[in-house]
Amino acid sequence: LLLNSVMDGDLHKLFLLLGELKRQKRTGWVLRGAGDPQPESIADHMYRMAVMAMTLPLPEGASRETTVYICLVHDIAECTVGDLIVGHDGLTKEKKHQLESEAIVHLKSLLGEQSGALIQDLWLQYENQTSLEARFVKDLDRYDMILQAFQYEKWSDRPGQLQEFFDSTLGKFRFEPVQALVSRLVDERAAWKSLAVTGALV
């Protein structure tokens, strides 16, 4: 998956737009006041996911390159539409998909036809969960979310404050390497909560 020449696009405009991912905060944290005063940005989230994809064992037959690429583009549309959450302010799943699809088409035009088509294809793989790599990245997306939730609970010394994020992922992890990490996280979080309840935390 080598990116071709993008001389027919406008990389300057593209890179400016991608910069918005550094300042766009993840809506779920903002709505709950988690991570104040600087909640995680969309770029923060995708960066750690990409490192996960670089280092974790992959399912048999999965391409590491494609997996990393999907991590880096799965939320790329949010540079123009923000981090949209279905149900928030009456947003439907269909409207969210429409807005993000339009954003991808615009980003594709800035990249040039062939490279833009690659970005669009990777995004669609994730959006529609049509490839092994995309399904693995979905596991990483959910794991990164609850890992961040745990860190926010610890940093604010509020055990269990973000339980809803853990509840939303129950039974949804499909790949053994991620399941193992989730199990370790859940055990560590439970031990920390127990210490907090008994007043044993220093």
PDB file of C-alpha atoms in Angstrom:
ATOM      1  CA  LEU A   1       0.000   0.000   0.000  1.00  0.00           C
ATOM      2  CA  LEU A   2       2.372   2.675  -1.204  1.00  0.00           C
ATOM      3  CA  LEU A   3       0.884   6.114  -1.628  1.00  0.00           C
ATOM      4  CA  ASN A   4       1.225   7.343  -5.188  1.00  0.00           C
ATOM      5  CA  SER A   5       1.970  10.879  -6.363  1.00  0.00           C
ATOM      6  CA  VAL A   6      -0.519  13.390  -4.977  1.00  0.00           C
ATOM      7  CA  MET A   7       0.376  16.293  -7.204  1.00  0.00           C
ATOM      8  CA  ASP A   8      -3.239  16.504  -8.362  1.00  0.00           C
ATOM      9  CA  GLY A   9      -4.401  17.133  -4.796  1.00  0.00           C
ATOM     10  CA  ASP A  10      -3.740  19.871  -2.233  1.00  0.00           C
ATOM     11  CA  LEU A  11      -1.645  18.495   0.602  1.00  0.00           C
ATOM     12  CA  HIS A  12      -1.269  21.878   2.270  1.00  0.00           C
ATOM     13  CA  LYS A  13      -5.010  22.116   2.823  1.00  0.00           C
ATOM     14  CA  LEU A  14      -5.150  18.468   3.856  1.00  0.00           C
ATOM     15  CA  PHE A  15      -2.453  18.867   6.496  1.00  0.00           C
ATOM     16  CA  LEU A  16      -4.129  21.981   7.886  1.00  0.00           C
ATOM     17  CA  LEU A  17      -7.372  20.051   8.239  1.00  0.00           C
ATOM     18  CA  LEU A  18      -5.610  17.118   9.907  1.00  0.00           C
ATOM     19  CA  GLY A  19      -4.265  19.577  12.450  1.00  0.00           C
ATOM     20  CA  GLU A  20      -7.828  19.938  13.700  1.00  0.00           C
ATOM     21  CA  LEU A  21      -7.598  16.371  15.012  1.00  0.00           C
ATOM     22  CA  LYS A  22      -5.037  17.642  17.524  1.00  0.00           C
ATOM     23  CA  ARG A  23      -7.444  20.131  19.061  1.00  0.00           C
ATOM     24  CA  GLN A  24     -10.770  18.332  18.558  1.00  0.00           C
ATOM     25  CA  LYS A  25     -11.514  16.630  21.862  1.00  0.00           C
ATOM     26  CA  ARG A  26     -13.239  13.271  22.183  1.00  0.00           C
ATOM     27  CA  THR A  27     -16.892  14.045  22.827  1.00  0.00           C
ATOM     28  CA  GLY A  28     -17.483  11.232  25.305  1.00  0.00           C
ATOM     29  CA  TRP A  29     -14.894  12.650  27.696  1.00  0.00           C
ATOM     30  CA  VAL A  30     -16.029  16.246  27.240  1.00  0.00           C
ATOM     31  CA  LEU A  31     -19.655  15.396  28.063  1.00  0.00           C
ATOM     32  CA  ARG A  32     -18.584  13.723  31.312  1.00  0.00           C
ATOM     33  CA  GLY A  33     -15.931  16.217  32.332  1.00  0.00           C
ATOM     34  CA  ALA A  34     -13.263  13.514  32.130  1.00  0.00           C
ATOM     35  CA  GLY A  35      -9.687  14.603  31.624  1.00  0.00           C
ATOM     36  CA  ASP A  36     -10.328  18.250  32.435  1.00  0.00           C
ATOM     37  CA  PRO A  37      -8.863  20.666  31.571  1.00  0.00           C
ATOM     38  CA  GLN A  38      -7.388  18.890  28.525  1.00  0.00           C
ATOM     39  CA  PRO A  39      -9.398  15.820  27.496  1.00  0.00           C
ATOM     40  CA  GLU A  40      -7.940  13.411  24.981  1.00  0.00           C
ATOM     41  CA  SER A  41      -7.944  14.636  21.396  1.00  0.00           C
ATOM     42  CA  ILE A  42      -8.929  12.548  18.389  1.00  0.00           C
ATOM     43  CA  ALA A  43      -5.273  12.517  17.295  1.00  0.00           C
ATOM     44  CA  ASP A  44      -4.212  11.273  20.741  1.00  0.00           C
ATOM     45  CA  HIS A  45      -6.634   8.366  20.423  1.00  0.00           C
ATOM     46  CA  MET A  46      -5.532   7.359  16.928  1.00  0.00           C
ATOM     47  CA  TYR A  47      -1.833   7.626  17.799  1.00  0.00           C
ATOM     48  CA  ARG A  48      -1.963   5.114  20.637  1.00  0.00           C
ATOM     49  CA  MET A  49      -4.105   2.786  18.535  1.00  0.00           C
ATOM     50  CA  ALA A  50      -1.508   2.908  15.750  1.00  0.00           C
ATOM     51  CA  VAL A  51       1.254   1.943  18.189  1.00  0.00           C
ATOM     52  CA  MET A  52      -0.921  -0.922  19.420  1.00  0.00           C
ATOM     53  CA  ALA A  53      -1.335  -2.087  15.826  1.00  0.00           C
ATOM     54  CA  MET A  54       2.429  -1.920  15.301  1.00  0.00           C
ATOM     55  CA  THR A  55       3.247  -4.026  18.349  1.00  0.00           C
ATOM     56  CA  LEU A  56       0.464  -6.514  19.136  1.00  0.00           C
ATOM     57  CA  PRO A  57       0.256  -9.979  17.588  1.00  0.00           C
ATOM     58  CA  LEU A  58      -2.204  -9.854  14.693  1.00  0.00           C
ATOM     59  CA  PRO A  59      -4.790 -12.424  13.639  1.00  0.00           C
ATOM     60  CA  GLU A  60      -3.468 -14.935  11.129  1.00  0.00           C
ATOM     61  CA  GLY A  61      -3.670 -13.487   7.629  1.00  0.00           C
ATOM     62  CA  ALA A  62      -3.931  -9.859   8.720  1.00  0.00           C
ATOM     63  CA  SER A  63      -1.620  -7.256   7.185  1.00  0.00           C
ATOM     64  CA  ARG A  64       0.202  -5.145   9.774  1.00  0.00           C
ATOM     65  CA  GLU A  65       0.563  -2.289   7.310  1.00  0.00           C
ATOM     66  CA  THR A  66      -3.160  -2.214   6.580  1.00  0.00           C
ATOM     67  CA  THR A  67      -3.979  -2.489  10.283  1.00  0.00           C
ATOM     68  CA  VAL A  68      -1.793   0.503  11.147  1.00  0.00           C
ATOM     69  CA  TYR A  69      -3.207   2.468   8.215  1.00  0.00           C
ATOM     70  CA  ILE A  70      -6.784   1.843   9.349  1.00  0.00           C
ATOM     71  CA  CYS A  71      -5.888   3.016  12.864  1.00  0.00           C
ATOM     72  CA  LEU A  72      -4.580   6.245  11.380  1.00  0.00           C
ATOM     73  CA  VAL A  73      -7.622   6.950   9.213  1.00  0.00           C
ATOM     74  CA  HIS A  74     -10.596   5.403  11.031  1.00  0.00           C
ATOM     75  CA  ASP A  75     -11.553   8.740  12.627  1.00  0.00           C
ATOM     76  CA  ILE A  76     -10.015  10.993   9.985  1.00  0.00           C
ATOM     77  CA  ALA A  77     -13.396  12.403   8.910  1.00  0.00           C
ATOM     78  CA  GLU A  78     -13.688  13.986  12.342  1.00  0.00           C
ATOM     79  CA  CYS A  79     -11.169  16.650  11.330  1.00  0.00           C
ATOM     80  CA  THR A  80     -14.111  18.443   9.664  1.00  0.00           C
ATOM     81  CA  VAL A  81     -17.245  17.105  11.392  1.00  0.00           C
ATOM     82  CA  GLY A  82     -15.917  16.558  14.915  1.00  0.00           C
ATOM     83  CA  ASP A  83     -16.408  13.512  17.126  1.00  0.00           C
ATOM     84  CA  LEU A  84     -20.052  12.675  16.470  1.00  0.00           C
ATOM     85  CA  ILE A  85     -21.981  10.422  18.850  1.00  0.00           C
ATOM     86  CA  VAL A  86     -25.182   8.733  17.746  1.00  0.00           C
ATOM     87  CA  GLY A  87     -28.019   9.806  20.025  1.00  0.00           C
ATOM     88  CA  HIS A  88     -26.345  13.016  21.180  1.00  0.00           C
ATOM     89  CA  ASP A  89     -28.428  16.024  20.134  1.00  0.00           C
ATOM     90  CA  GLY A  90     -30.724  13.666  18.217  1.00  0.00           C
ATOM     91  CA  LEU A  91     -28.027  12.477  15.817  1.00  0.00           C
ATOM     92  CA  THR A  92     -29.009   9.294  13.973  1.00  0.00           C
ATOM     93  CA  LYS A  93     -26.649   6.605  12.756  1.00  0.00           C
ATOM     94  CA  GLU A  94     -27.659   7.376   9.186  1.00  0.00           C
ATOM     95  CA  LYS A  95     -26.951  11.101   9.543  1.00  0.00           C
ATOM     96  CA  LYS A  96     -23.585  10.428  11.177  1.00  0.00           C
ATOM     97  CA  HIS A  97     -22.602   8.148   8.304  1.00  0.00           C
ATOM     98  CA  GLN A  98     -23.727  10.751   5.763  1.00  0.00           C
ATOM     99  CA  LEU A  99     -21.732  13.566   7.349  1.00  0.00           C
ATOM    100  CA  GLU A 100     -18.597  11.487   7.712  1.00  0.00           C
ATOM    101  CA  SER A 101     -18.901  10.075   4.177  1.00  0.00           C
ATOM    102  CA  GLU A 102     -19.105  13.611   2.790  1.00  0.00           C
ATOM    103  CA  ALA A 103     -16.026  14.560   4.804  1.00  0.00           C
ATOM    104  CA  ILE A 104     -14.116  11.585   3.386  1.00  0.00           C
ATOM    105  CA  VAL A 105     -15.040  12.588  -0.158  1.00  0.00           C
ATOM    106  CA  HIS A 106     -13.655  16.069   0.529  1.00  0.00           C
ATOM    107  CA  LEU A 107     -10.421  14.687   2.000  1.00  0.00           C
ATOM    108  CA  LYS A 108     -10.121  12.367  -0.988  1.00  0.00           C
ATOM    109  CA  SER A 109     -10.223  15.368  -3.319  1.00  0.00           C
ATOM    110  CA  LEU A 110      -7.328  16.969  -1.432  1.00  0.00           C
ATOM    111  CA  LEU A 111      -5.201  13.839  -1.674  1.00  0.00           C
ATOM    112  CA  GLY A 112      -5.629  13.220  -5.371  1.00  0.00           C
ATOM    113  CA  GLU A 113      -7.565  10.405  -7.003  1.00  0.00           C
ATOM    114  CA  GLN A 114      -5.477   7.303  -6.335  1.00  0.00           C
ATOM    115  CA  SER A 115      -4.172   8.155  -2.877  1.00  0.00           C
ATOM    116  CA  GLY A 116      -7.563   9.543  -1.967  1.00  0.00           C
ATOM    117  CA  ALA A 117      -9.187   6.301  -3.077  1.00  0.00           C
ATOM    118  CA  LEU A 118      -6.861   4.398  -0.740  1.00  0.00           C
ATOM    119  CA  ILE A 119      -7.845   6.544   2.250  1.00  0.00           C
ATOM    120  CA  GLN A 120     -11.517   6.184   1.362  1.00  0.00           C
ATOM    121  CA  ASP A 121     -11.190   2.408   1.006  1.00  0.00           C
ATOM    122  CA  LEU A 122      -9.451   2.066   4.381  1.00  0.00           C
ATOM    123  CA  TRP A 123     -12.098   4.226   6.045  1.00  0.00           C
ATOM    124  CA  LEU A 124     -14.907   2.222   4.469  1.00  0.00           C
ATOM    125  CA  GLN A 125     -13.305  -1.051   5.574  1.00  0.00           C
ATOM    126  CA  TYR A 126     -13.521   0.190   9.148  1.00  0.00           C
ATOM    127  CA  GLU A 127     -16.917   1.823   8.819  1.00  0.00           C
ATOM    128  CA  ASN A 128     -18.481  -1.324   7.346  1.00  0.00           C
ATOM    129  CA  GLN A 129     -16.247  -3.827   9.199  1.00  0.00           C
ATOM    130  CA  THR A 130     -15.529  -5.657   5.944  1.00  0.00           C
ATOM    131  CA  SER A 131     -11.948  -6.816   6.549  1.00  0.00           C
ATOM    132  CA  LEU A 132     -10.087  -8.799   9.184  1.00  0.00           C
ATOM    133  CA  GLU A 133      -7.862  -5.793   9.823  1.00  0.00           C
ATOM    134  CA  ALA A 134     -10.864  -3.506  10.340  1.00  0.00           C
ATOM    135  CA  ARG A 135     -12.410  -5.887  12.857  1.00  0.00           C
ATOM    136  CA  PHE A 136      -9.132  -6.084  14.770  1.00  0.00           C
ATOM    137  CA  VAL A 137      -8.899  -2.288  14.787  1.00  0.00           C
ATOM    138  CA  LYS A 138     -12.428  -2.152  16.246  1.00  0.00           C
ATOM    139  CA  ASP A 139     -11.124  -4.195  19.170  1.00  0.00           C
ATOM    140  CA  LEU A 140      -8.248  -1.740  19.550  1.00  0.00           C
ATOM    141  CA  ASP A 141     -10.667   1.192  19.431  1.00  0.00           C
ATOM    142  CA  ARG A 142     -12.721  -0.225  22.285  1.00  0.00           C
ATOM    143  CA  TYR A 143      -9.664  -1.234  24.300  1.00  0.00           C
ATOM    144  CA  ASP A 144      -8.065   2.195  23.950  1.00  0.00           C
ATOM    145  CA  MET A 145     -11.327   3.775  25.142  1.00  0.00           C
ATOM    146  CA  ILE A 146     -11.550   1.761  28.364  1.00  0.00           C
ATOM    147  CA  LEU A 147      -7.803   2.089  28.958  1.00  0.00           C
ATOM    148  CA  GLN A 148      -8.237   5.848  28.765  1.00  0.00           C
ATOM    149  CA  ALA A 149     -11.301   5.679  31.023  1.00  0.00           C
ATOM    150  CA  PHE A 150      -9.266   3.840  33.648  1.00  0.00           C
ATOM    151  CA  GLN A 151      -6.485   6.389  33.423  1.00  0.00           C
ATOM    152  CA  TYR A 152      -8.960   9.234  33.890  1.00  0.00           C
ATOM    153  CA  GLU A 153     -10.440   7.505  36.935  1.00  0.00           C
ATOM    154  CA  LYS A 154      -6.972   7.106  38.449  1.00  0.00           C
ATOM    155  CA  TRP A 155      -5.791  10.603  37.600  1.00  0.00           C
ATOM    156  CA  SER A 156      -8.888  12.144  39.182  1.00  0.00           C
ATOM    157  CA  ASP A 157      -8.983   9.601  42.054  1.00  0.00           C
ATOM    158  CA  ARG A 158     -12.581   8.657  41.234  1.00  0.00           C
ATOM    159  CA  PRO A 159     -12.911   4.873  41.196  1.00  0.00           C
ATOM    160  CA  GLY A 160     -15.760   3.633  39.007  1.00  0.00           C
ATOM    161  CA  GLN A 161     -16.643   7.096  37.694  1.00  0.00           C
ATOM    162  CA  LEU A 162     -16.558   5.944  34.060  1.00  0.00           C
ATOM    163  CA  GLN A 163     -18.111   2.503  34.455  1.00  0.00           C
ATOM    164  CA  GLU A 164     -20.492   3.091  31.536  1.00  0.00           C
ATOM    165  CA  PHE A 165     -17.575   2.919  29.092  1.00  0.00           C
ATOM    166  CA  PHE A 166     -16.602  -0.502  30.403  1.00  0.00           C
ATOM    167  CA  ASP A 167     -20.221  -1.671  30.311  1.00  0.00           C
ATOM    168  CA  SER A 168     -20.528  -0.627  26.665  1.00  0.00           C
ATOM    169  CA  THR A 169     -17.742  -3.017  25.635  1.00  0.00           C
ATOM    170  CA  LEU A 170     -18.776  -6.134  27.566  1.00  0.00           C
ATOM    171  CA  GLY A 171     -18.655  -9.240  25.403  1.00  0.00           C
ATOM    172  CA  LYS A 172     -17.554  -7.316  22.314  1.00  0.00           C
ATOM    173  CA  PHE A 173     -13.828  -8.113  22.146  1.00  0.00           C
ATOM    174  CA  ARG A 174     -13.146 -10.751  19.500  1.00  0.00           C
ATOM    175  CA  PHE A 175      -9.373 -11.220  19.310  1.00  0.00           C
ATOM    176  CA  GLU A 176      -7.279 -13.041  21.911  1.00  0.00           C
ATOM    177  CA  PRO A 177      -4.377 -10.549  22.202  1.00  0.00           C
ATOM    178  CA  VAL A 178      -6.819  -7.730  22.955  1.00  0.00           C
ATOM    179  CA  GLN A 179      -8.961  -9.916  25.207  1.00  0.00           C
ATOM    180  CA  ALA A 180      -5.856 -10.664  27.279  1.00  0.00           C
ATOM    181  CA  LEU A 181      -5.091  -6.968  27.662  1.00  0.00           C
ATOM    182  CA  VAL A 182      -8.688  -6.214  28.593  1.00  0.00           C
ATOM    183  CA  SER A 183      -8.639  -8.967  31.220  1.00  0.00           C
ATOM    184  CA  ARG A 184      -5.488  -7.520  32.754  1.00  0.00           C
ATOM    185  CA  LEU A 185      -6.988  -4.031  32.718  1.00  0.00           C
ATOM    186  CA  VAL A 186     -10.202  -5.196  34.382  1.00  0.00           C
ATOM    187  CA  ASP A 187      -8.242  -7.010  37.108  1.00  0.00           C
ATOM    188  CA  GLU A 188      -5.970  -4.019  37.734  1.00  0.00           C
ATOM    189  CA  ARG A 189      -8.949  -1.675  37.881  1.00  0.00           C
ATOM    190  CA  ALA A 190     -10.811  -3.944  40.313  1.00  0.00           C
ATOM    191  CA  ALA A 191      -7.769  -4.153  42.596  1.00  0.00           C
ATOM    192  CA  TRP A 192      -7.353  -0.383  42.518  1.00  0.00           C
ATOM    193  CA  LYS A 193     -11.051   0.185  43.289  1.00  0.00           C
ATOM    194  CA  SER A 194     -10.830  -2.242  46.206  1.00  0.00           C
ATOM    195  CA  LEU A 195      -7.875  -0.396  47.660  1.00  0.00           C
ATOM    196  CA  ALA A 196      -9.701   2.904  47.235  1.00  0.00           C
ATOM    197  CA  VAL A 197     -12.767   1.602  49.060  1.00  0.00           C
ATOM    198  CA  THR A 198     -10.714   0.322  51.991  1.00  0.00           C
ATOM    199  CA  GLY A 199      -8.681   3.515  52.141  1.00  0.00           C
ATOM    200  CA  ALA A 200      -5.459   1.685  51.425  1.00  0.00           C
ATOM    201  CA  LEU A 201      -4.445   3.876  48.492  1.00  0.00           C
ATOM    202  CA  VAL A 202      -1.460   6.063  49.275  1.00  0.00           C
TER     203      VAL A 202
END
